[in-house]
Short mmCIF file of C-alpha atoms and ligand atoms in Angstrom, two decimals:
data_model
loop_
_atom_site.label_atom_id
_atom_site.label_comp_id
_atom_site.label_asym_id
_atom_site.label_seq_id
_atom_site.Cartn_x
_atom_site.Cartn_y
_atom_site.Cartn_z
CA MET A 1 8.71 50.82 -25.94
CA SER A 2 6.18 48.16 -26.67
CA PRO A 3 6.70 44.69 -25.19
CA PRO A 4 8.17 42.11 -27.55
CA GLN A 5 5.45 40.36 -29.50
CA GLU A 6 5.24 36.62 -29.37
CA LYS A 7 5.35 35.03 -32.75
CA CYS A 8 1.96 33.62 -33.54
CA LEU A 9 2.36 30.13 -34.93
CA PRO A 10 -0.56 28.04 -36.13
CA ARG A 11 -1.43 25.57 -33.34
CA LYS A 12 -1.26 21.94 -34.19
CA SER A 13 -2.99 19.55 -31.84
CA LEU A 14 -2.41 15.83 -31.68
CA PRO A 15 -5.22 13.57 -32.83
CA PRO A 16 -7.14 12.46 -29.68
CA GLY A 17 -6.17 8.79 -30.12
CA ILE A 18 -2.42 9.56 -30.17
CA ALA A 19 -2.77 11.95 -27.20
CA ALA A 20 -4.60 9.29 -25.17
CA ALA A 21 -1.98 6.66 -26.06
CA GLY A 22 0.75 9.11 -25.00
CA ILE A 23 -0.88 9.74 -21.62
CA TRP A 24 -1.31 5.99 -21.11
CA LEU A 25 2.37 5.41 -21.94
CA ILE A 26 3.49 8.14 -19.53
CA CYS A 27 1.33 6.64 -16.78
CA ALA A 28 2.52 3.12 -17.51
CA CYS A 29 6.19 4.14 -17.41
CA SER A 30 5.99 6.34 -14.29
CA SER A 31 7.61 4.67 -11.29
CA THR A 32 4.90 5.98 -8.92
CA TYR A 33 2.40 3.80 -10.72
CA ALA A 34 4.78 0.86 -11.04
CA SER A 35 5.32 0.64 -7.28
CA GLN A 36 1.66 0.17 -6.38
CA SER A 37 0.20 -1.88 -9.20
CA ALA A 38 -1.58 -5.15 -8.49
CA LEU A 39 -0.71 -6.06 -12.09
CA GLN A 40 3.03 -6.05 -11.39
CA PRO A 41 3.08 -8.79 -8.76
CA GLY A 42 6.16 -9.22 -6.57
CA GLY A 43 5.03 -12.39 -4.82
CA PRO A 44 2.94 -15.57 -5.28
CA LEU A 45 -0.30 -14.24 -3.75
CA ALA A 46 -0.40 -11.10 -5.87
CA LYS A 47 0.55 -13.21 -8.90
CA ALA A 48 -2.41 -15.54 -8.32
CA ILE A 49 -4.71 -12.52 -8.11
CA ALA A 50 -3.19 -10.90 -11.21
CA ASP A 51 -3.48 -14.18 -13.18
CA LEU A 52 -7.13 -14.46 -12.18
CA PHE A 53 -7.70 -10.87 -13.32
CA TRP A 54 -6.05 -11.43 -16.71
CA GLY A 55 -7.97 -14.69 -17.18
CA MET A 56 -11.25 -12.85 -16.61
CA VAL A 57 -10.18 -10.02 -18.94
CA ALA A 58 -9.28 -12.57 -21.65
CA ILE A 59 -12.61 -14.42 -21.42
CA GLY A 60 -14.53 -11.13 -21.24
CA GLY A 61 -12.56 -9.87 -24.25
CA ILE A 62 -13.38 -12.97 -26.31
CA ILE A 63 -17.10 -12.58 -25.47
CA LEU A 64 -16.94 -8.91 -26.47
CA LEU A 65 -15.33 -9.81 -29.82
CA ILE A 66 -17.98 -12.47 -30.54
CA VAL A 67 -20.82 -10.04 -29.73
CA LEU A 68 -19.25 -7.33 -31.90
CA ALA A 69 -18.79 -9.79 -34.78
CA MET A 70 -22.44 -10.84 -34.56
CA LEU A 71 -23.47 -7.19 -34.52
CA ALA A 72 -21.34 -6.50 -37.60
CA VAL A 73 -22.91 -9.42 -39.47
CA ALA A 74 -26.41 -8.14 -38.59
CA LEU A 75 -25.53 -4.61 -39.71
CA LEU A 76 -24.03 -5.85 -43.01
CA ARG A 77 -27.11 -7.93 -43.68
CA ALA A 78 -29.36 -4.94 -42.99
CA ARG A 79 -27.24 -2.82 -45.33
CA ASN A 80 -27.41 -5.37 -48.12
CA LYS A 81 -31.12 -5.76 -47.40
CA ALA A 82 -30.54 -9.49 -47.20
CA GLU A 83 -33.56 -11.23 -45.70
CA PRO A 84 -32.36 -13.86 -43.20
CA LYS A 85 -34.10 -17.19 -43.19
CA PRO A 86 -36.63 -17.03 -40.30
CA LEU A 87 -35.89 -19.44 -37.40
CA THR A 88 -38.43 -21.97 -36.30
CA PHE A 89 -39.82 -21.76 -32.74
CA THR A 90 -37.59 -24.61 -31.55
CA GLN A 91 -34.47 -23.05 -33.12
CA SER A 92 -35.18 -19.66 -31.45
CA ARG A 93 -35.85 -21.33 -28.10
CA ASN A 94 -32.62 -23.34 -28.30
CA LEU A 95 -30.61 -20.30 -29.32
CA VAL A 96 -31.89 -18.29 -26.34
CA PHE A 97 -31.42 -21.22 -23.95
CA VAL A 98 -27.87 -22.05 -25.07
CA SER A 99 -26.46 -18.53 -25.50
CA GLY A 100 -28.45 -16.91 -22.69
CA VAL A 101 -28.40 -19.61 -20.02
CA VAL A 102 -25.98 -22.49 -20.68
CA ILE A 103 -22.92 -20.52 -21.89
CA PRO A 104 -23.14 -17.73 -19.23
CA ALA A 105 -23.69 -20.37 -16.51
CA LEU A 106 -20.58 -22.27 -17.69
CA ILE A 107 -18.45 -19.13 -17.82
CA LEU A 108 -19.62 -17.96 -14.38
CA THR A 109 -18.92 -21.42 -12.96
CA VAL A 110 -15.34 -21.23 -14.28
CA PHE A 111 -14.98 -17.76 -12.70
CA VAL A 112 -16.38 -18.91 -9.33
CA ILE A 113 -14.15 -22.01 -9.18
CA SER A 114 -11.00 -20.10 -10.13
CA SER A 115 -11.80 -17.29 -7.63
CA ALA A 116 -12.36 -19.85 -4.88
CA ALA A 117 -9.05 -21.56 -5.74
CA VAL A 118 -7.15 -18.25 -5.50
CA ASN A 119 -8.93 -17.41 -2.25
CA ARG A 120 -8.00 -20.81 -0.82
CA GLU A 121 -4.35 -20.13 -1.62
CA ILE A 122 -4.53 -16.71 0.07
CA VAL A 123 -6.13 -17.95 3.30
CA ALA A 124 -3.99 -21.10 3.55
CA PRO A 125 -2.58 -21.40 7.09
CA MET A 126 1.03 -20.43 7.58
CA PRO A 127 3.63 -22.75 9.09
CA GLU A 128 3.78 -22.16 12.86
CA HIS A 129 7.45 -21.19 12.89
CA ALA A 130 7.09 -18.32 10.40
CA LEU A 131 8.21 -14.82 11.30
CA THR A 132 5.20 -12.85 12.54
CA ILE A 133 4.73 -9.12 12.15
CA GLN A 134 1.86 -7.58 14.05
CA VAL A 135 0.46 -4.49 12.37
CA THR A 136 -2.01 -2.27 14.23
CA GLY A 137 -3.98 0.37 12.35
CA HIS A 138 -4.38 3.78 13.97
CA GLN A 139 -5.88 7.01 12.63
CA TRP A 140 -3.68 7.55 10.54
CA TRP A 141 -0.52 5.50 10.90
CA TRP A 142 0.66 1.90 11.23
CA GLU A 143 2.21 0.42 14.37
CA VAL A 144 4.54 -2.43 13.44
CA ASP A 145 5.67 -5.05 15.99
CA TYR A 146 8.07 -7.88 15.23
CA LEU A 147 7.40 -11.09 17.16
CA ASP A 148 9.70 -14.08 17.50
CA THR A 149 8.56 -17.68 16.88
CA GLU A 150 7.23 -17.91 20.48
CA GLY A 151 5.20 -14.73 20.04
CA ASN A 152 7.55 -12.62 22.17
CA HIS A 153 8.02 -8.98 21.27
CA VAL A 154 11.33 -8.27 19.48
CA ALA A 155 11.13 -4.76 18.06
CA LYS A 156 8.69 -1.99 17.29
CA THR A 157 8.61 0.52 14.46
CA ALA A 158 6.04 2.45 12.44
CA ASN A 159 4.86 2.83 8.85
CA GLU A 160 7.80 0.96 7.32
CA ILE A 161 7.84 -2.81 7.27
CA ARG A 162 10.87 -4.85 6.38
CA ILE A 163 10.71 -8.51 5.38
CA PRO A 164 13.26 -11.11 4.26
CA VAL A 165 12.99 -11.81 0.54
CA GLY A 166 11.80 -15.29 -0.46
CA LYS A 167 10.39 -16.14 3.01
CA PRO A 168 6.69 -16.31 3.85
CA VAL A 169 5.86 -13.82 6.60
CA ARG A 170 2.73 -14.00 8.71
CA ILE A 171 1.00 -10.66 9.27
CA ALA A 172 -1.35 -10.34 12.27
CA LEU A 173 -3.67 -7.39 11.85
CA GLU A 174 -5.42 -5.38 14.54
CA ALA A 175 -7.01 -1.92 14.79
CA SER A 176 -7.00 0.46 17.73
CA ASP A 177 -9.83 2.79 16.80
CA VAL A 178 -11.87 2.27 13.63
CA ILE A 179 -11.81 -0.25 10.79
CA HIS A 180 -8.77 0.02 8.51
CA SER A 181 -7.66 -2.33 5.76
CA PHE A 182 -4.20 -3.59 4.91
CA TRP A 183 -3.22 -3.84 1.27
CA ILE A 184 0.11 -4.20 -0.52
CA PRO A 185 -1.10 -4.47 -4.15
CA GLN A 186 2.15 -6.04 -5.38
CA LEU A 187 2.23 -8.65 -2.61
CA ASN A 188 -1.26 -9.66 -1.48
CA GLY A 189 -4.98 -8.95 -1.43
CA LYS A 190 -6.77 -6.72 1.07
CA THR A 191 -7.39 -7.80 4.67
CA ASP A 192 -9.56 -5.73 7.00
CA MET A 193 -8.32 -4.61 10.39
CA VAL A 194 -11.21 -4.62 12.82
CA PRO A 195 -11.05 -3.29 16.42
CA GLY A 196 -11.21 -6.17 18.91
CA LYS A 197 -10.41 -8.81 16.29
CA ARG A 198 -7.13 -10.30 15.10
CA ASN A 199 -7.05 -11.12 11.38
CA LEU A 200 -4.23 -13.08 9.81
CA THR A 201 -2.75 -12.81 6.36
CA TRP A 202 0.65 -13.55 4.90
CA VAL A 203 3.00 -12.21 2.25
CA LYS A 204 6.06 -13.40 0.41
CA ALA A 205 8.24 -11.28 -1.83
CA ASP A 206 9.95 -13.17 -4.65
CA ARG A 207 12.36 -10.37 -5.47
CA PRO A 208 13.99 -7.62 -3.40
CA GLY A 209 12.42 -4.19 -3.67
CA SER A 210 10.22 -1.60 -2.09
CA TYR A 211 6.48 -2.22 -2.27
CA ARG A 212 3.98 0.48 -1.40
CA GLY A 213 0.95 -0.30 0.72
CA GLN A 214 -2.13 1.73 1.45
CA CYS A 215 -5.06 1.71 3.88
CA THR A 216 -7.98 0.62 1.77
CA GLU A 217 -10.97 1.14 4.05
CA PHE A 218 -12.22 4.69 4.56
CA CYS A 219 -11.17 5.51 8.12
CA GLY A 220 -11.65 9.25 8.44
CA LYS A 221 -10.30 12.53 7.18
CA GLN A 222 -6.73 11.40 6.46
CA HIS A 223 -7.48 7.93 5.09
CA ALA A 224 -5.66 8.89 1.88
CA LYS A 225 -2.50 9.74 3.87
CA MET A 226 -2.26 6.35 5.54
CA ALA A 227 0.40 4.69 3.42
CA PHE A 228 3.29 2.39 4.27
CA THR A 229 6.14 0.62 2.56
CA VAL A 230 7.30 -2.97 2.63
CA ASP A 231 10.99 -3.38 1.88
CA ALA A 232 12.01 -6.90 0.92
CA VAL A 233 15.74 -7.41 1.55
CA PRO A 234 18.09 -10.41 1.63
CA GLU A 235 17.74 -12.45 4.82
CA GLU A 236 21.14 -11.54 6.34
CA GLU A 237 20.41 -7.86 5.80
CA PHE A 238 16.98 -8.32 7.38
CA ASP A 239 18.42 -10.10 10.45
CA ALA A 240 21.01 -7.35 10.98
CA TRP A 241 18.34 -4.67 10.58
CA LEU A 242 15.98 -6.37 13.06
CA GLN A 243 18.79 -6.70 15.57
CA ARG A 244 19.44 -2.96 15.32
CA GLN A 245 15.74 -2.15 15.64
CA ALA A 246 15.55 -4.29 18.79
CA GLN A 247 18.26 -2.20 20.48
CA PRO A 248 17.38 0.81 22.64
CA ALA A 249 18.12 4.24 21.17
CA ARG A 250 21.77 5.25 20.81
CA GLU A 251 23.14 7.78 23.28
CA PRO A 252 23.56 11.39 22.07
CA ALA A 253 27.00 11.82 20.50
CA THR A 254 27.17 15.62 20.49
CA GLU A 255 26.15 18.43 22.82
CA ASN A 256 23.37 19.47 20.44
CA GLU A 257 21.96 15.94 20.38
CA SER A 258 22.11 15.84 24.16
CA LYS A 259 20.20 19.12 24.37
CA GLY A 260 17.75 17.77 21.79
CA ARG A 261 17.03 14.75 23.98
CA GLN A 262 16.31 17.06 26.93
CA VAL A 263 13.91 19.05 24.76
CA PHE A 264 12.16 15.82 23.78
CA LEU A 265 11.84 14.62 27.37
CA ARG A 266 10.56 17.87 28.87
CA SER A 267 8.16 18.82 26.04
CA SER A 268 4.81 17.30 25.10
CA CYS A 269 6.57 14.84 22.68
CA ALA A 270 7.27 12.40 25.53
CA MET A 271 3.58 12.24 26.49
CA CYS A 272 2.72 10.28 23.32
CA HIS A 273 5.94 8.87 21.84
CA ALA A 274 8.47 6.37 23.12
CA ILE A 275 12.23 6.38 22.69
CA ARG A 276 13.41 3.12 24.22
CA GLY A 277 16.39 3.63 26.49
CA THR A 278 15.00 6.96 27.79
CA SER A 279 12.18 7.74 30.23
CA ALA A 280 9.80 8.32 27.29
CA LEU A 281 7.74 5.15 27.02
CA ALA A 282 4.30 6.28 25.86
CA SER A 283 2.61 4.22 23.18
CA VAL A 284 -0.10 6.52 21.84
CA ALA A 285 1.95 7.62 18.84
CA PRO A 286 4.71 6.05 16.70
CA ASP A 287 7.77 4.66 18.50
CA LEU A 288 10.70 6.95 17.66
CA THR A 289 13.57 4.78 18.94
CA HIS A 290 14.98 4.47 15.41
CA ILE A 291 13.16 7.32 13.65
CA GLY A 292 16.40 8.38 11.95
CA SER A 293 16.42 5.13 9.95
CA ARG A 294 12.97 5.73 8.47
CA LYS A 295 12.47 7.18 5.01
CA THR A 296 9.20 8.99 5.58
CA LEU A 297 7.19 10.78 8.24
CA ALA A 298 3.48 10.68 9.05
CA ALA A 299 2.72 7.40 7.23
CA GLY A 300 4.34 8.25 3.91
CA THR A 301 3.21 11.89 3.90
CA LEU A 302 6.65 13.58 4.02
CA ASP A 303 10.23 12.57 3.29
CA ASN A 304 12.19 12.23 6.54
CA MET A 305 14.60 15.17 6.37
CA PRO A 306 15.55 17.97 8.79
CA GLY A 307 13.36 20.58 7.08
CA THR A 308 10.26 18.41 6.80
CA LEU A 309 10.67 17.04 10.34
CA SER A 310 10.89 20.60 11.73
CA SER A 311 7.80 21.66 9.78
CA TRP A 312 5.91 18.55 10.88
CA ILE A 313 6.73 19.15 14.59
CA LEU A 314 5.70 22.81 14.40
CA SER A 315 2.52 22.33 12.40
CA PRO A 316 1.29 18.79 11.74
CA GLN A 317 -2.16 20.15 10.90
CA SER A 318 -0.77 21.95 7.84
CA PHE A 319 0.22 18.59 6.32
CA LYS A 320 -2.41 16.27 7.76
CA PRO A 321 -5.45 18.20 9.04
CA GLY A 322 -7.17 16.23 11.78
CA SER A 323 -4.00 14.35 12.77
CA HIS A 324 -3.94 13.54 16.49
CA MET A 325 -0.49 15.12 16.78
CA PRO A 326 -0.81 18.65 18.18
CA ALA A 327 1.44 21.51 17.12
CA THR A 328 4.52 21.94 19.35
CA VAL A 329 5.75 25.44 20.12
CA LEU A 330 9.56 25.45 20.27
CA ALA A 331 12.23 28.12 20.06
CA GLY A 332 14.53 27.95 17.03
CA GLU A 333 17.53 26.49 18.84
CA ASP A 334 15.45 23.91 20.74
CA LEU A 335 13.79 22.82 17.51
CA GLY A 336 17.14 22.50 15.73
CA ASN A 337 18.60 20.39 18.54
CA LEU A 338 15.48 18.23 18.78
CA VAL A 339 15.54 17.50 15.04
CA GLU A 340 19.27 16.79 15.16
CA TYR A 341 18.73 14.34 18.01
CA LEU A 342 15.77 12.58 16.39
CA LEU A 343 17.53 12.12 13.05
CA SER A 344 20.59 10.73 14.84
CA LEU A 345 18.44 7.83 16.10
CA GLU A 346 19.26 5.33 13.38
CU1 LIG B 1 -6.93 3.66 7.75
CU2 LIG B 1 -8.16 4.20 5.82
#
């Protein structure tokens, strides 16, 4: 028996213009794009930058239209074989001087002044009593420390930053190994993180939401997988969250969780990670005291779920080649208990 034949229909393709518009619309509507667009500002700093961008696009667009109109006039004249009246030497000189020197100089001056004004707003000093979050860049993850108004350490987490909505938050940036750069396109501009130097920036979110950030300085093999999120939440919710994060890890509630904690403490995990409230206090790798409350693993690389966490523990190099986390060899039951324990740490 011969296989069923597919009906051959004449192929109709979309005109290229409509296809391009369709792709643009799909991209513009996709939430992945919406969450990391500097043109959808969520706070005053990003808004100042976006306004500057649109101002420059508008002026550039007007110049483009004028040039195109002049070109069209010249082409029409050539087509109609109309002989233009020749300019005198003084007229030609003035035309070149005004359109080639005076007008560009004026436009560039406007651009420079407006850029400087936006920059001034971005680097303006923060009030001393603002909440400070210290973010340290590592290959390839973010260490996040919450400091109180006196600069004392309150809580530590990794890769996920939480801020109170409507409040300016000071961000102190450091790097432990190579240069990284901190950028939340919807909230602020880029600030470099340089080893041995402490750079300051600040953010304010005008509306609640989740804003994606990304390392924006090439820092090695997994630079692309060095993402983070900033969740802006109402202040009461933020205070309650910070209080929970400041607590040591909860005690195991089941036998499996208890066994999981033993696995953690006797395996290589405890040599790099800390779980506050246990004997594991290393600070080479992300603090796992409240790992169960985080949405992602490995700086936004994987969703934080039992299956992905198991796979990550067994073979980090499959997901992030070059990651400093080595593979951990664990028997099935030990791995299951370890994952159960870690995800219970909310
Ligand atoms: Cu860190 Cu790129």
